[in-house]
PDB file of C-alpha atoms and ligand atoms in Angstrom:
ATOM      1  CA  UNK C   1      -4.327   4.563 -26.218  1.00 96.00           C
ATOM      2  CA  UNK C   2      -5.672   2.526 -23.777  1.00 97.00           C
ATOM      3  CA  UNK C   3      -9.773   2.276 -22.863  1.00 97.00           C
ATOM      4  CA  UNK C   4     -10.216   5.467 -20.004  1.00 98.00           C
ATOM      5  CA  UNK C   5     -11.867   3.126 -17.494  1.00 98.00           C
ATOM      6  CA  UNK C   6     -10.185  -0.045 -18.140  1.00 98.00           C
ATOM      7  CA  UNK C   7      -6.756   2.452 -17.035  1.00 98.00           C
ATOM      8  CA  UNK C   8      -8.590   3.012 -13.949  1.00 98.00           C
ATOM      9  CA  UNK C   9     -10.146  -0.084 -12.882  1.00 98.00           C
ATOM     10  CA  UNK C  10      -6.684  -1.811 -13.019  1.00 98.00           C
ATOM     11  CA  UNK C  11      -4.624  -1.155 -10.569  1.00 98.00           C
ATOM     12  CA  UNK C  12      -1.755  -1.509  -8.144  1.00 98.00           C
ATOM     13  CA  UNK C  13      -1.467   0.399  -5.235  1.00 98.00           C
ATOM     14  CA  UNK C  14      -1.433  -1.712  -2.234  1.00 98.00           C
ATOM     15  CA  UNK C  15      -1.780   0.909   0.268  1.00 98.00           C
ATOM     16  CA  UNK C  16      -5.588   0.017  -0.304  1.00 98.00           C
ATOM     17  CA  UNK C  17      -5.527  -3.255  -1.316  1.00 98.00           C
ATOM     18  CA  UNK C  18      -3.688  -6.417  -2.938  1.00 97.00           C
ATOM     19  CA  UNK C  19      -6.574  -6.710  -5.914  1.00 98.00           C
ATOM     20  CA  UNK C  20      -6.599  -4.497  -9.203  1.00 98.00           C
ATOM     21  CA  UNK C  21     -10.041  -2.893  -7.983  1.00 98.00           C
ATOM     22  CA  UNK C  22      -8.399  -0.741  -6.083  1.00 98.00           C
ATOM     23  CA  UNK C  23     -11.293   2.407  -7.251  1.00 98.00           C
ATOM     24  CA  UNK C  24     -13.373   0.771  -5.002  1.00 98.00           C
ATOM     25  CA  UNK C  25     -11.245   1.807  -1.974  1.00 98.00           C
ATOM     26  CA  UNK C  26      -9.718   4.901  -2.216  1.00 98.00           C
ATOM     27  CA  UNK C  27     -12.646   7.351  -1.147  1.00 98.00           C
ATOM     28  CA  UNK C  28     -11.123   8.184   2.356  1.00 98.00           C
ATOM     29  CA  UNK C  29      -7.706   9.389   0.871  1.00 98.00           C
ATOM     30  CA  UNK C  30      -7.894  12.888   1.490  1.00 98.00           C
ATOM     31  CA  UNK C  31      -5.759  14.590  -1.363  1.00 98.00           C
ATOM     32  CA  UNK C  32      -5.585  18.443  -0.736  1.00 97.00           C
ATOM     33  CA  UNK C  33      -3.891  20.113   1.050  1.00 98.00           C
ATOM     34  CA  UNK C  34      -0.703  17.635   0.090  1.00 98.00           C
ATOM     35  CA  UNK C  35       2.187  19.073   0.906  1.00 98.00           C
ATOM     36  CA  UNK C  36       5.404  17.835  -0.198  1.00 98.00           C
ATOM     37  CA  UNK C  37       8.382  17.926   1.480  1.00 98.00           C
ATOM     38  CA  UNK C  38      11.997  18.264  -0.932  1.00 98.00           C
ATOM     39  CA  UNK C  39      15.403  18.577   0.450  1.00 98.00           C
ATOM     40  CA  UNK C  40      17.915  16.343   1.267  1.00 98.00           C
ATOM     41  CA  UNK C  41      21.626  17.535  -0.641  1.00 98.00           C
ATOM     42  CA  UNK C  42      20.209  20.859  -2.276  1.00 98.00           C
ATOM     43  CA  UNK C  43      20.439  24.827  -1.257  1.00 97.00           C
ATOM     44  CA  UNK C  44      16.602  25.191  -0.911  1.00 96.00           C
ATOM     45  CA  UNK C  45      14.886  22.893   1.157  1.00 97.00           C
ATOM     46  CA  UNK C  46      11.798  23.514   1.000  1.00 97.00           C
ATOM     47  CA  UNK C  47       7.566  22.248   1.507  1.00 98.00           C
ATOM     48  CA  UNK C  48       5.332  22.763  -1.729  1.00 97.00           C
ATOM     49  CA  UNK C  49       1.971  21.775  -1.974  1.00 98.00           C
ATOM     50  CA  UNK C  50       1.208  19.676  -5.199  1.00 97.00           C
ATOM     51  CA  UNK C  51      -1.171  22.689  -6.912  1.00 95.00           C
ATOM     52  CA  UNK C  52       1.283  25.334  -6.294  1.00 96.00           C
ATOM     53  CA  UNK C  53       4.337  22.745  -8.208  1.00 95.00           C
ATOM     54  CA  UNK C  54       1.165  23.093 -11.079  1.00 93.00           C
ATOM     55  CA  UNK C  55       0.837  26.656 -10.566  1.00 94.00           C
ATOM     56  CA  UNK C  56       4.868  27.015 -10.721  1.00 95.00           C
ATOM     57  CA  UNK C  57       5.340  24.223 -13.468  1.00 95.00           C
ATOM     58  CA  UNK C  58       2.420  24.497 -15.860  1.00 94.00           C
ATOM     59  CA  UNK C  59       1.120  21.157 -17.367  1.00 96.00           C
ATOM     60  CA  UNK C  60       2.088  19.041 -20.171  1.00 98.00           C
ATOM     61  CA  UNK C  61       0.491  16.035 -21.933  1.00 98.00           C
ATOM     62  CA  UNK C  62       2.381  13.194 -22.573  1.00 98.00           C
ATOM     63  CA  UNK C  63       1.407   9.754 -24.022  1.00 98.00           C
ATOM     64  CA  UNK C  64       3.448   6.909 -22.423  1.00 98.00           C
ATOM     65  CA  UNK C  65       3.282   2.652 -22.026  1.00 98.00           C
ATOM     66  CA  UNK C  66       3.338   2.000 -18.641  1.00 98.00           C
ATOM     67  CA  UNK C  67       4.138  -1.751 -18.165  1.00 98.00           C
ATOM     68  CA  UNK C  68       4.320  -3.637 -14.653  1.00 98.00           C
ATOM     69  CA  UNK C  69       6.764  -6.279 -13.992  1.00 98.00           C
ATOM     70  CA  UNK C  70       3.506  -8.241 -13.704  1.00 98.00           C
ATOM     71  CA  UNK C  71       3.284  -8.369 -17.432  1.00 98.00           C
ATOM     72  CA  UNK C  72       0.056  -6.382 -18.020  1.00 98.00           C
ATOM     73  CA  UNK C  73       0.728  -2.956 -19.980  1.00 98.00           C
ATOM     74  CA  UNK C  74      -1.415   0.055 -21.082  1.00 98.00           C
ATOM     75  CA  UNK C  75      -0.892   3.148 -23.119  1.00 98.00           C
ATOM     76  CA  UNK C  76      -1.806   6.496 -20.995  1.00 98.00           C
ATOM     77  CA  UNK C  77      -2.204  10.148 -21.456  1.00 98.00           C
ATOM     78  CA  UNK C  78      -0.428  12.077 -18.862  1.00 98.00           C
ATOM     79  CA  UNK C  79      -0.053  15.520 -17.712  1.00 98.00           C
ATOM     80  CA  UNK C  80       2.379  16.770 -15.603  1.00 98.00           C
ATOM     81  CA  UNK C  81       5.594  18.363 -15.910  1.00 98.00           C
ATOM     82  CA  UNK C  82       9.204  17.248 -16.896  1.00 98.00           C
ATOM     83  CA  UNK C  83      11.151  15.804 -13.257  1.00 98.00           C
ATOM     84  CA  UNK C  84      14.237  18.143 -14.354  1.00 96.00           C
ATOM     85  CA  UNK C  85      11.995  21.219 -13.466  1.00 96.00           C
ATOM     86  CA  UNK C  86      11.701  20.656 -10.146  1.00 94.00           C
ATOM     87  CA  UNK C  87      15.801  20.207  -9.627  1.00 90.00           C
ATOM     88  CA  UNK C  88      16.364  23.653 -11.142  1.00 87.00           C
ATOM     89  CA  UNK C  89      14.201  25.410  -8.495  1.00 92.00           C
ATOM     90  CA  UNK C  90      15.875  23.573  -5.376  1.00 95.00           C
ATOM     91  CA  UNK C  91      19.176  23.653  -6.930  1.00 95.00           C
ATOM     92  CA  UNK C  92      21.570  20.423  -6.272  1.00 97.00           C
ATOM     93  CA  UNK C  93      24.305  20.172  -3.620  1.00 98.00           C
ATOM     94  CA  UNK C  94      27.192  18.707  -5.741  1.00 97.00           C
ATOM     95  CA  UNK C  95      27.254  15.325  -3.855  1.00 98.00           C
ATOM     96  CA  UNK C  96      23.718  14.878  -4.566  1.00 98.00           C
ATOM     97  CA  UNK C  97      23.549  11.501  -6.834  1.00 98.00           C
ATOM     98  CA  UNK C  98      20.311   9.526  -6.040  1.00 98.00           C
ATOM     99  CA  UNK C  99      17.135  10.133  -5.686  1.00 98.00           C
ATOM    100  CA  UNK C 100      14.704   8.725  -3.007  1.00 98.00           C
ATOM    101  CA  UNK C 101      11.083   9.199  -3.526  1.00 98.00           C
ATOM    102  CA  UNK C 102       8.308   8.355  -0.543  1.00 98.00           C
ATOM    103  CA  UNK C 103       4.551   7.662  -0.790  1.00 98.00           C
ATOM    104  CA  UNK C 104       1.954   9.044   2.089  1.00 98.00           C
ATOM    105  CA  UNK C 105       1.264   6.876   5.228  1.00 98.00           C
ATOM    106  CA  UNK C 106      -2.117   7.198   7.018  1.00 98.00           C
ATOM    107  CA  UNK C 107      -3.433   3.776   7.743  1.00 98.00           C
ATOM    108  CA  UNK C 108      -6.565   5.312   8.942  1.00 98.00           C
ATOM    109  CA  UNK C 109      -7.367   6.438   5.442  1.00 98.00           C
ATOM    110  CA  UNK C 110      -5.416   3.846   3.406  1.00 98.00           C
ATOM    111  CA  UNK C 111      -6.124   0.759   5.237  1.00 96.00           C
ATOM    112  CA  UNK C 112      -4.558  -1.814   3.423  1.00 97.00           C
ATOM    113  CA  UNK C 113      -1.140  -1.070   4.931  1.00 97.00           C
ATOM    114  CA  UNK C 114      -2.574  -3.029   8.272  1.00 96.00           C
ATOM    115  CA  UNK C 115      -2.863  -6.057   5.889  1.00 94.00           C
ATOM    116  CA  UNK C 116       0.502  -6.140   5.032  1.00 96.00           C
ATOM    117  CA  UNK C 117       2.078  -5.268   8.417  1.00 96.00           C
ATOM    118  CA  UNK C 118       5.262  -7.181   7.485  1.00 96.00           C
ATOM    119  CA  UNK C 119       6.069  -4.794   4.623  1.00 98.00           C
ATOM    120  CA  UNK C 120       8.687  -1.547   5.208  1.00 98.00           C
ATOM    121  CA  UNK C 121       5.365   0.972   5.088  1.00 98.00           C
ATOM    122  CA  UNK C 122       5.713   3.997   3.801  1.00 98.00           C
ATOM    123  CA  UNK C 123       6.579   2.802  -0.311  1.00 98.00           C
ATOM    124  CA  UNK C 124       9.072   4.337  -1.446  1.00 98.00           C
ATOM    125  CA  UNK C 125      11.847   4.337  -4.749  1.00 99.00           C
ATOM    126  CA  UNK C 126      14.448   5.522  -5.972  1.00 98.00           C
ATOM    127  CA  UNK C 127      16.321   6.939  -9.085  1.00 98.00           C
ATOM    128  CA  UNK C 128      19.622   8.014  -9.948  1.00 98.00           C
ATOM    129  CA  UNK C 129      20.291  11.834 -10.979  1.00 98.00           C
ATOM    130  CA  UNK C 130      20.893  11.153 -14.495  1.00 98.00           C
ATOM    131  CA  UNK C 131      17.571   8.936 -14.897  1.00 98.00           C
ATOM    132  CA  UNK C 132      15.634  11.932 -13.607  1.00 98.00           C
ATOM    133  CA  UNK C 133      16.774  14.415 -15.141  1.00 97.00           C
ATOM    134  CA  UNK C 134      16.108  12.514 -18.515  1.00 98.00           C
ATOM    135  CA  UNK C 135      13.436  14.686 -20.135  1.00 98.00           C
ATOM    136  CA  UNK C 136      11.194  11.473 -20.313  1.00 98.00           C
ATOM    137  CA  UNK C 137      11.071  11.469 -16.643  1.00 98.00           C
ATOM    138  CA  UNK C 138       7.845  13.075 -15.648  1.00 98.00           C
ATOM    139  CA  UNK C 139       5.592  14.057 -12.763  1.00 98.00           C
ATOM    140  CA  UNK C 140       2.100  13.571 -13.222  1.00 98.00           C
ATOM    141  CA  UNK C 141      -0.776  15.220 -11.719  1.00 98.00           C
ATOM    142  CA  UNK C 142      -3.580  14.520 -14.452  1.00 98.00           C
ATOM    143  CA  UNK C 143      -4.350  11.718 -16.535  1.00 98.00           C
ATOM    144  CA  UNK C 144      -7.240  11.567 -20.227  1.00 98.00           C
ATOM    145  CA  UNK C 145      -6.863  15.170 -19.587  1.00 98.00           C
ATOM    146  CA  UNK C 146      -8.559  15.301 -15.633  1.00 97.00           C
ATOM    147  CA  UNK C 147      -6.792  15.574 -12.443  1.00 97.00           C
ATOM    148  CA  UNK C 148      -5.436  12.261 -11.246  1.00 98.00           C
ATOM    149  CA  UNK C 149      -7.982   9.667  -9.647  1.00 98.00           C
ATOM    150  CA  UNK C 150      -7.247   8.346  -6.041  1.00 98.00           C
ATOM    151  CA  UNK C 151      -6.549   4.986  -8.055  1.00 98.00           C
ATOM    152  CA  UNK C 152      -3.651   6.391 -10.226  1.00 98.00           C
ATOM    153  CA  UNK C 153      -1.551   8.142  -7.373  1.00 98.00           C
ATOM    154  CA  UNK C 154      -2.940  11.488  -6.664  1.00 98.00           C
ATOM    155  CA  UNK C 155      -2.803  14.476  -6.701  1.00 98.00           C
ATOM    156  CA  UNK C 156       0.708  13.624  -7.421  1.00 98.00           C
ATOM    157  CA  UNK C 157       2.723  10.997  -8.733  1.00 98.00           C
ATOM    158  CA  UNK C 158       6.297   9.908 -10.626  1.00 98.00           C
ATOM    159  CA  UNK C 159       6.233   8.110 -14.105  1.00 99.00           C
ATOM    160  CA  UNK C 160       9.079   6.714 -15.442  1.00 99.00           C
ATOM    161  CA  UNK C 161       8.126   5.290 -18.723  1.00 99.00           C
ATOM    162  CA  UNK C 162      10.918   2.545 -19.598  1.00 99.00           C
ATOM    163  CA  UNK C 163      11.145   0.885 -16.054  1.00 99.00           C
ATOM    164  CA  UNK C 164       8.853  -1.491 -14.071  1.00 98.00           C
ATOM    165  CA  UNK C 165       5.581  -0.207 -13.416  1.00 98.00           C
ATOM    166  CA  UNK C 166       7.005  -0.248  -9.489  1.00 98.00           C
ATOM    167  CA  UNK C 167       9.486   2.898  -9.904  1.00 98.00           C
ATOM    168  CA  UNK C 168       6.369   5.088 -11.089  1.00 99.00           C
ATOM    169  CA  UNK C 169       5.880   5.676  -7.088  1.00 99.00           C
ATOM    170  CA  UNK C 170       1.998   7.344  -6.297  1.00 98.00           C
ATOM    171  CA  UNK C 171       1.028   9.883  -4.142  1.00 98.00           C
ATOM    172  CA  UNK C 172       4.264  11.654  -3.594  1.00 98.00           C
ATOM    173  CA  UNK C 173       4.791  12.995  -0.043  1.00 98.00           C
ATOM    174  CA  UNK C 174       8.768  13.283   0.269  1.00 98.00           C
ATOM    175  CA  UNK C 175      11.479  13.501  -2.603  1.00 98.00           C
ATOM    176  CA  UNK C 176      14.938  13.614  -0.996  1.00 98.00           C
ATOM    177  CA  UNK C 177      18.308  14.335  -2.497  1.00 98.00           C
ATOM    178  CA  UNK C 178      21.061  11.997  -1.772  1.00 98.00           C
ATOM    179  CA  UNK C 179      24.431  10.949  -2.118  1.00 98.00           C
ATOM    180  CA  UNK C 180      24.313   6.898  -1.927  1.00 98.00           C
ATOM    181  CA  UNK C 181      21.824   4.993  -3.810  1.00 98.00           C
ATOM    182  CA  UNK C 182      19.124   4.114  -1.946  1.00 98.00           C
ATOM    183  CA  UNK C 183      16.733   1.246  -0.776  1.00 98.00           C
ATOM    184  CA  UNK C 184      13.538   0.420  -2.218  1.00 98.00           C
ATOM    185  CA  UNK C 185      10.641  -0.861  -0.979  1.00 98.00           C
ATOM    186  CA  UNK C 186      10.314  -3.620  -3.235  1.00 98.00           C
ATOM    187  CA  UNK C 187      14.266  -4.500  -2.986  1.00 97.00           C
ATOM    188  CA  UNK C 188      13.507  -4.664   0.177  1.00 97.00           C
ATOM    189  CA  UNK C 189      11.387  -7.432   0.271  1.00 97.00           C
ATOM    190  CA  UNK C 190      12.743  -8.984  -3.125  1.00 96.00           C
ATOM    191  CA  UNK C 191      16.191  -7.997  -3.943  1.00 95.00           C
ATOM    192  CA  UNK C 192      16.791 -10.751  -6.673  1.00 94.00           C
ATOM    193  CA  UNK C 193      12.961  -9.702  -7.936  1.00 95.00           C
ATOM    194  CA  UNK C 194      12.892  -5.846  -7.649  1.00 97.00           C
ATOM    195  CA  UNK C 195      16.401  -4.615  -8.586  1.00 97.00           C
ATOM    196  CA  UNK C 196      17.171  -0.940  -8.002  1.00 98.00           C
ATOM    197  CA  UNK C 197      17.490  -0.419 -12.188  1.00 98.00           C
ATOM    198  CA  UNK C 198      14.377  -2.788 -13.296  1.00 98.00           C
ATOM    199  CA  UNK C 199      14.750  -1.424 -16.444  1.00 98.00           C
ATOM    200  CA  UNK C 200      11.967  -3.233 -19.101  1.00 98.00           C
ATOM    201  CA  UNK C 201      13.820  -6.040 -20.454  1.00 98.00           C
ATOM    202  CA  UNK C 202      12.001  -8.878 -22.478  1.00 98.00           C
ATOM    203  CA  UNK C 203      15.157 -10.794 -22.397  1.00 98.00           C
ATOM    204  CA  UNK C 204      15.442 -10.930 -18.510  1.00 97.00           C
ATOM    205  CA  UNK C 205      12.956 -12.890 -17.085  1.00 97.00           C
ATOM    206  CA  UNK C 206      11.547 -12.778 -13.428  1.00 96.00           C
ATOM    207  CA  UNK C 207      12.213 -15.525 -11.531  1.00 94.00           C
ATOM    208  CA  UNK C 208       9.163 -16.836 -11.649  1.00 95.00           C
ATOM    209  CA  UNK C 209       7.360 -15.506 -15.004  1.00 97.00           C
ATOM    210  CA  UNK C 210       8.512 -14.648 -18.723  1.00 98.00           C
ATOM    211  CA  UNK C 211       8.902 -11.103 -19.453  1.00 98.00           C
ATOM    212  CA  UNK C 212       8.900 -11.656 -23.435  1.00 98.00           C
ATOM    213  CA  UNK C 213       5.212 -10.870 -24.136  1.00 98.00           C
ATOM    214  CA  UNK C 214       2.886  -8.269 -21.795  1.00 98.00           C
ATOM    215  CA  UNK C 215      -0.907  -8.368 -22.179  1.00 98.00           C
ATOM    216  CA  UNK C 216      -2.762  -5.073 -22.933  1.00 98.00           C
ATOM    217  CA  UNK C 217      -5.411  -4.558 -19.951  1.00 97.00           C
ATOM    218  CA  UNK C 218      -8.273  -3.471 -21.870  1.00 97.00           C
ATOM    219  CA  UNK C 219      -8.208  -5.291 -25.594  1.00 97.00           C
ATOM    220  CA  UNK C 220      -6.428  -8.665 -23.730  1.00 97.00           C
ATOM    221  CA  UNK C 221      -4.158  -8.440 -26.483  1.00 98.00           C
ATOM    222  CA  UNK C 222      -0.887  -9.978 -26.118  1.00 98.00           C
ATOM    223  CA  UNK C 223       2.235  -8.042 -27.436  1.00 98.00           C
ATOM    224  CA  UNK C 224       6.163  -8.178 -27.291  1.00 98.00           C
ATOM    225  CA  UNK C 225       7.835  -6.522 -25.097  1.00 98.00           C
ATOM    226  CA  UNK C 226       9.989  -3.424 -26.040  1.00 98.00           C
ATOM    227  CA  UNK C 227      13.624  -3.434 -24.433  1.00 98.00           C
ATOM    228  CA  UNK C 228      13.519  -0.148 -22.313  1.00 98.00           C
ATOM    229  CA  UNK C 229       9.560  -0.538 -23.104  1.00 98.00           C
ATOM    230  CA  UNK C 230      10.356   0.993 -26.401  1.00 98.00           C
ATOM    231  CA  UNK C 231      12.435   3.996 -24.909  1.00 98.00           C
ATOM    232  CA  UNK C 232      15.511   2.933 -26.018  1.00 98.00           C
ATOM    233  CA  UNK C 233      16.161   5.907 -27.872  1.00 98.00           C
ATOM    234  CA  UNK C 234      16.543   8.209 -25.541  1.00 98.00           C
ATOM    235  CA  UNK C 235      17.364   6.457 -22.342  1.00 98.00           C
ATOM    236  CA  UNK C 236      19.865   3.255 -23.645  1.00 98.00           C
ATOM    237  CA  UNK C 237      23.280   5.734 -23.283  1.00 97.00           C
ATOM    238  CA  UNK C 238      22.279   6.163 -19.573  1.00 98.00           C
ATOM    239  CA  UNK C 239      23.346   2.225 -19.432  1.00 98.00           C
ATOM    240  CA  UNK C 240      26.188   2.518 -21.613  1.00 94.00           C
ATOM    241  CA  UNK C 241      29.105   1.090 -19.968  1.00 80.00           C
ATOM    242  CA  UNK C 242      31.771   3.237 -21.020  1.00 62.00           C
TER     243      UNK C 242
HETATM  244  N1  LIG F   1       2.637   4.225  -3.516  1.00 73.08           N
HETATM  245  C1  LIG F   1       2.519   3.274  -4.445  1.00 73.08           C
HETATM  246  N2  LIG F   1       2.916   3.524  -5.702  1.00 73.08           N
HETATM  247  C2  LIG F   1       2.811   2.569  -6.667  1.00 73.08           C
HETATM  248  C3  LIG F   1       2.320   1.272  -6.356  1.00 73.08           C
HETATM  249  C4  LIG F   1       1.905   1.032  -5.013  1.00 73.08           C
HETATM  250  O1  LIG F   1       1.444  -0.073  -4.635  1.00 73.08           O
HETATM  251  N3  LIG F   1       2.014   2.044  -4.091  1.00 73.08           N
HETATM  252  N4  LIG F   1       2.264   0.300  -7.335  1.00 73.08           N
HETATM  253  C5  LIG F   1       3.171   0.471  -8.484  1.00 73.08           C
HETATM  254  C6  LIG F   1       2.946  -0.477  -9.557  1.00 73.08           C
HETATM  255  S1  LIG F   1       3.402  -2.080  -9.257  1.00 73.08           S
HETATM  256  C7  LIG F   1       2.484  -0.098 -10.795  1.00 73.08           C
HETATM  257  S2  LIG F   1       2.404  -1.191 -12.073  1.00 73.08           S
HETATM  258  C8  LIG F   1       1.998   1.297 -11.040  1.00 73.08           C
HETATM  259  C9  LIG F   1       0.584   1.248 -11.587  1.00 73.08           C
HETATM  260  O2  LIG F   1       0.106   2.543 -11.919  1.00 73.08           O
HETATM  261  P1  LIG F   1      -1.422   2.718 -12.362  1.00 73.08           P
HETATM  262  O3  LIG F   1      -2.261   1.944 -11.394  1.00 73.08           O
HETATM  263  O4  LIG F   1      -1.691   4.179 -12.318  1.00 73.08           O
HETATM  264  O5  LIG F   1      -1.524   2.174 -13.745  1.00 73.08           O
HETATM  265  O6  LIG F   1       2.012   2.088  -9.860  1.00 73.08           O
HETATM  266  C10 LIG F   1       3.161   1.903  -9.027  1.00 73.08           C
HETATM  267  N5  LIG F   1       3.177   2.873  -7.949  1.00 73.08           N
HETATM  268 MO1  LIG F   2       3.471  -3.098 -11.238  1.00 73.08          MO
END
């Protein structure tokens, strides 16, 4: 596993700022209450705050590589609970097929989004049905065992362990059934960069870096890349073409 503060001294979440020391400016997020709106195509709309989902779910632990397209990986404890469990308890309209996920906006509180003014603020992803209801597809709340630092998405955020490091979208405010697959933020800005899939893929490059090797944030240690970051397993029949 990866080195407890190195995890959370390195970070991306550019609601606060384009740099990695993103700890430094997260104090003003205020994280409870945090509601969190879900409808969209199921029977049961409904608003849940992220402890009662907790209360509702229990907790898990799981240890997964997270790798960003930036080519910088770690290896983190989570806990959380399977995605799937939250689909049983709104139950799916049938057309429901995609996913769309959205992060908190408060500018007053997470000031870096008045740096960026050109980007489509709030962030938000995507998934389709069958990628979230994988059982590796997991919400987190907690991470080394402790409730989620400001830095790492909290209270509440989506990790999906064999894409990009940009589908694991933090702080969770809005998850919305739907039938057409949806924009992202970063596909968006950089369709050719930020595909809707960005599944890891050593053998794809970006189109600016190599995506062969990723360096481990808190040894430096370089390593190769794992097709499906070493998922393949249980996610590769998802891209089966049949
Ligand atoms: N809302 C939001 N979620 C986000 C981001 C962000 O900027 N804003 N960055 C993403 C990227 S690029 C990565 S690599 C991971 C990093 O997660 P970590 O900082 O907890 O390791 O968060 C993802 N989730
Ligand atoms: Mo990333």
């Amino acid at each position: 596993m990866s080195n407890e503060r190195a995890a959370g001294h390195y970070n991306n979440f550019y609601e606060f700022t384009l740099s990695k020391d993103v700890y430094r400016y997260v104090d003003k997020l205020v994280t409870a209450p945090w509601p969190i709106q879900i409808g969209g195509l199921v029977e049961r709309p409904q608003t849940i705050d992220a402890l009662e989902l907790v209360q509702m779910f229990g907790l898990e632990e799981r240890v997964y590589r997270l790798r960003c397209v930036e080519a910088w990986a770690m290896v983190v404890p989570w806990t959380g609970f399977p995605f799937s469990k939250l689909i049983e308890k709104v139950a799916l309209k049938p057309d429901a097929k995609f996913i769309r996920f959205e992060t908190f906006h408060r500018p007053e509180q997470a000031p870096g989004v008045t740096r960026v003014p050109e980007y489509p603020w709030p962030y938000f992803e995507g998934l389709r049905l069958d990628e979230a209801l994988n059982p590796l597809t997991f919400v987190a709340t907690g991470i080394y065992g402790k409730p989620l630092p400001k830095q790492h998405g909290a209270p509440i955020r989506l990790v999906v362990p064999w894409k990009y490091g940009y589908k694991s979208i933090k702080s969770l405010v809005k998850i919305e059934f739907v039938a057409k697959q949806p924009k992202t933020f970063w596909e968006t800005l950089q369709p050719e960069e930020y595909p809707f899939e960005s599944n890891v893929n050593p053998a794809v490059p970006h189109p600016r870096w190599s995506q062969a090797t990723e360096r481990m944030i808190d040894t430096g240690d370089r390593i190769k890349t794992q097709v499906y970051n070493g998922y393949g397993p249980y996610v590769a029949r998802l891209y089966a073409k049949s």
